[in-house]
Coordinates of C-alpha atoms in Angstrom, one line a residue:
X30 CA -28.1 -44.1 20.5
X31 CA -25.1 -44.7 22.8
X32 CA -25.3 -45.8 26.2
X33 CA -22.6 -45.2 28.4
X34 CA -22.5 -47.3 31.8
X35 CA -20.2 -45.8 34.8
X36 CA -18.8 -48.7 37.2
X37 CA -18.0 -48.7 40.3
X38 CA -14.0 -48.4 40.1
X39 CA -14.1 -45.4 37.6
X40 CA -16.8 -43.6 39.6
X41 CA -14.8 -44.1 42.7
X42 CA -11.5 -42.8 41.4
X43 CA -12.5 -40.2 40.3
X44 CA -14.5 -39.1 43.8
X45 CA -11.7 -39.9 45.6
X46 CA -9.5 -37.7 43.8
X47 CA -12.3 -34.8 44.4
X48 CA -12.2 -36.1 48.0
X49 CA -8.2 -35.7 48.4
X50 CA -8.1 -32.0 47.5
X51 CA -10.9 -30.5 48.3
X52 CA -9.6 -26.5 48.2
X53 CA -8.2 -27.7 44.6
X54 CA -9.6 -27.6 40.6
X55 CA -8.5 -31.6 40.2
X56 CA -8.9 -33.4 36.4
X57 CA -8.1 -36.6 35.1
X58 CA -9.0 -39.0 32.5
X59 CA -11.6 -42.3 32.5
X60 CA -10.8 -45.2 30.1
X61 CA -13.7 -46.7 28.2
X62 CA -14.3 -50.1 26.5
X63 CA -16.5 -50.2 23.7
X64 CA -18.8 -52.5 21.7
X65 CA -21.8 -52.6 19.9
X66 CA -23.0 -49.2 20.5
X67 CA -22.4 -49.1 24.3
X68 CA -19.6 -47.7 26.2
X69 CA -18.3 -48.9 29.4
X70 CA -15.9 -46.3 31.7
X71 CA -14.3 -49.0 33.2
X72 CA -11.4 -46.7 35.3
X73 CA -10.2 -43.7 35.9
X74 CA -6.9 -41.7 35.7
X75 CA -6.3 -38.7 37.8
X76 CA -4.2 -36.6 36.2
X77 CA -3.8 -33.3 38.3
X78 CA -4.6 -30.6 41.3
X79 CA -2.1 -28.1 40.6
X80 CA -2.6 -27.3 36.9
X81 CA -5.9 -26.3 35.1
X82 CA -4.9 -25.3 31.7
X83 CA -3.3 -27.0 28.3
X84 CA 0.4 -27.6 28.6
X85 CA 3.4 -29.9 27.9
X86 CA 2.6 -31.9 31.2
X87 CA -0.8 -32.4 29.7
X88 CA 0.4 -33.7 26.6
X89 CA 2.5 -35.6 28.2
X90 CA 0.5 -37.1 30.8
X91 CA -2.5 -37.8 27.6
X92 CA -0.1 -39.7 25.6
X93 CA 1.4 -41.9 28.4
X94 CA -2.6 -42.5 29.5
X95 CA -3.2 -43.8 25.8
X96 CA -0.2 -46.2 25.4
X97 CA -1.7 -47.5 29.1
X98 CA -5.3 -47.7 27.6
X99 CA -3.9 -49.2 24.4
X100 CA -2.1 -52.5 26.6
X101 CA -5.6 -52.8 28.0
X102 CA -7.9 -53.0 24.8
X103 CA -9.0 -49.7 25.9
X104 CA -9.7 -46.3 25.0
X105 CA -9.8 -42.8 26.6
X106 CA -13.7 -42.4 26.7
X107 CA -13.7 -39.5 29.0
X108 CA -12.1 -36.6 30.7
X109 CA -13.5 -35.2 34.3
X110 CA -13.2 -31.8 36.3
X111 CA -14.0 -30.9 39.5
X112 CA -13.7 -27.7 40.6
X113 CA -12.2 -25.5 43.4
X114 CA -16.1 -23.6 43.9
X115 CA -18.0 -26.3 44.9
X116 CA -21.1 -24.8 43.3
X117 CA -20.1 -25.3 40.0
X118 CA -21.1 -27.5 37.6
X119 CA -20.6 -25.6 34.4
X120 CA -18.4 -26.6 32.1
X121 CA -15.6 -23.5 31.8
X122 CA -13.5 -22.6 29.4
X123 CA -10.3 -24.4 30.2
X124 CA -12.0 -27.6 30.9
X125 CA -13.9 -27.5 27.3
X126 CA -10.4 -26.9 25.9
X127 CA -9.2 -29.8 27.8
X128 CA -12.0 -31.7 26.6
X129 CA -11.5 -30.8 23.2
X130 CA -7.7 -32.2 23.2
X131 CA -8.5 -35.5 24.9
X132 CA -11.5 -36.1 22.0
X133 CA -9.5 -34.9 19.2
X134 CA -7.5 -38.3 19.3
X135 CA -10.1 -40.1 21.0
X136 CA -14.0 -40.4 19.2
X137 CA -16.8 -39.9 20.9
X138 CA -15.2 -38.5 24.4
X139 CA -17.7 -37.3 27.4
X140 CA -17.2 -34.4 29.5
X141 CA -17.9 -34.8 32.7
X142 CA -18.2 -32.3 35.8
X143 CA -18.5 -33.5 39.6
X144 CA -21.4 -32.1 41.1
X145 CA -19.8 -32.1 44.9
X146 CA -23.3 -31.2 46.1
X147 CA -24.4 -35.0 45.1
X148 CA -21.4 -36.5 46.8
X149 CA -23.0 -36.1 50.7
X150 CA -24.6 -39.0 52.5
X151 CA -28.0 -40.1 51.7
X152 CA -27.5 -38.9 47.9
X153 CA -29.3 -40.9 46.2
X154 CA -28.3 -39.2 42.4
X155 CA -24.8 -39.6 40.7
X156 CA -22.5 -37.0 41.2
X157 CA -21.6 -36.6 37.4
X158 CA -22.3 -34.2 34.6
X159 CA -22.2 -35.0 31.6
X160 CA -20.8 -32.9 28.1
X161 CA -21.4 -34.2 25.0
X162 CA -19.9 -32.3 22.0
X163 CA -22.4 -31.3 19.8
X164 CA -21.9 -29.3 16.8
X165 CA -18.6 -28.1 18.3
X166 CA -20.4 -27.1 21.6
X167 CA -19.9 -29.3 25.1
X168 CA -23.9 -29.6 25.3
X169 CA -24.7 -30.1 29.3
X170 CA -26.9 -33.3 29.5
X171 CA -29.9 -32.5 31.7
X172 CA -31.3 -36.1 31.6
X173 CA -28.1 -37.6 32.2
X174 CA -28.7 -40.9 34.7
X175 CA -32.3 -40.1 34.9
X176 CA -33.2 -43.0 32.6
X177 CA -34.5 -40.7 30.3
X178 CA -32.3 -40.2 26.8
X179 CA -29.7 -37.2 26.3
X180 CA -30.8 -34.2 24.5
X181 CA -31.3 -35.2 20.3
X182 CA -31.9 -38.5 22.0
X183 CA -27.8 -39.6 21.6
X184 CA -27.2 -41.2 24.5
X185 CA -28.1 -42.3 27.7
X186 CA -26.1 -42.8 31.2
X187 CA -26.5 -45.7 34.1
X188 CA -24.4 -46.9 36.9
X189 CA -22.9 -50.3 36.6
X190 CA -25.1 -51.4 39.6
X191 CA -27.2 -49.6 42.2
X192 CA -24.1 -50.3 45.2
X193 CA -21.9 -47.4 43.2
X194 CA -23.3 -44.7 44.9
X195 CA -23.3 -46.6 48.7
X196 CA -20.1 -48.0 47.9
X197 CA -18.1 -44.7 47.0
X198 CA -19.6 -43.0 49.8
X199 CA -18.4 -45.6 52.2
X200 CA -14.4 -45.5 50.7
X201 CA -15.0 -41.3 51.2
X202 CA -15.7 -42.1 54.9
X203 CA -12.9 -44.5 55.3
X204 CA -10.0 -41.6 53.9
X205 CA -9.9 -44.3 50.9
X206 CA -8.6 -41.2 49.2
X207 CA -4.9 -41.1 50.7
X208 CA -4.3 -43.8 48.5
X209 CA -5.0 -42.2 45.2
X210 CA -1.8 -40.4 43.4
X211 CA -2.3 -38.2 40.2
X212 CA 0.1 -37.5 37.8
X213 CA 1.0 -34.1 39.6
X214 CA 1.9 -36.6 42.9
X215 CA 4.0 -39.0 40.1
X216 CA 6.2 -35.9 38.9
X217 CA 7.3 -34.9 42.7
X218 CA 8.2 -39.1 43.1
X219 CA 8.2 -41.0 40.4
X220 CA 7.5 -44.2 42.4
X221 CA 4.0 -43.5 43.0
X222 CA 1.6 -45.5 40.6
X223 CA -1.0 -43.0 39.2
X224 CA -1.7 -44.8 36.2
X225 CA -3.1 -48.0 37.8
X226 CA -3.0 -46.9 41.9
X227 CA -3.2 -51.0 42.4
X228 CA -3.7 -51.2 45.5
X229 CA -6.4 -48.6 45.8
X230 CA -7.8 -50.6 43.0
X231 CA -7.9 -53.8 45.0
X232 CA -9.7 -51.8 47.7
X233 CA -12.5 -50.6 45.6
X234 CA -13.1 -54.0 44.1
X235 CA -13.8 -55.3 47.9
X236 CA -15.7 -52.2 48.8

């Protein structure tokens, strides 16, 4: 059974990106570290707001995310979605195929889909979703963070610590997200840092 643990910096990212565009379908990319049966998303990678579907800038923006993760010691270990209808928490059809390209050069990748409804104040549940491919299918993960093991009993999900939720919320209040840049941002100007967005990192890490 794999247990996968969400900190505070990938959750956060990934939020924040939701947070940035709101009226926009956003997607992007968390980096795992592994061992001994567990899996850590230690950061996250927003890719884009303004595409939805497989295409060269995908490709593009996968490959350049694994020669990233590779300098780290890390893998990709997930791919997120949030979408434009806040309501939905479905994984669709695009963002299964999305899935399926980030996994098919990375084992064991999660799908997860922001649940915007859990991202108000005094949420006390993550707002994640998680996909696990099972026989070929992205299997929805009702138990997911409820302490309770995925369906088939393959895996369970945690937060790092119990500030992630408080904390995120918080960096949402303060417009934290101005600072985040995706790979859509880096192509308009190529000095914006969407691979690391250091300085948005250092502000999580104090949050």
């Amino acid at each position: 059974m794999t247990e996968y643990t969400i900190s505070l910096q990938a959750y956060a990212k990934a939020v924040l990106h939701c947070a940035k565009y709101p009226w926009a379908t956003v997607h992007g990319l968390f980096l795992a570290e592994k061992k001994d049966g567990k899996v850590r998303m230690v950061d996250a990678i927003p890719l884009a707001h303004n595409w939805t579907q497989l295409s060269p800038m995908f490709d593009v923006a996968l490959q350049q995310v694994q020669v990233y993760a590779k300098t780290k010691g890390w893998s990709i270990g997930g791919y997120y979605v949030a979408y434009e209808d806040t309501e939905s928490t479905q994984l669709s059809a695009s963002g299964a195929l999305l899935a399926r390209a980030v996994s098919a050069s990375n084992e064991g990748v999660v799908a997860f889909v922001i649940d915007a409804k859990k991202l108000s104040p005094g949420s006390t549940q993550p707002g994640l979703v998680p996909y696990l491919s099972v026989d070929s299918q992205w299997k929805e993960q009702s138990a997911a963070f409820s302490g309770e093991k995925a369906k088939g009993g393959a895996a369970t999900f945690v937060l790092e610590n119990n500030r992630v939720l408080a904390s995120t919320l918080k960096l949402v209040a303060e417009r934290a997200d101005i600072g985040i840049h995706d790979f859509d941002e880096h192509l308009d100007d190529v000095t914006l840092d969407w691979l690391q967005n250091k300085p948005l990192s250092e502000r999580i890490r104090t949050a």
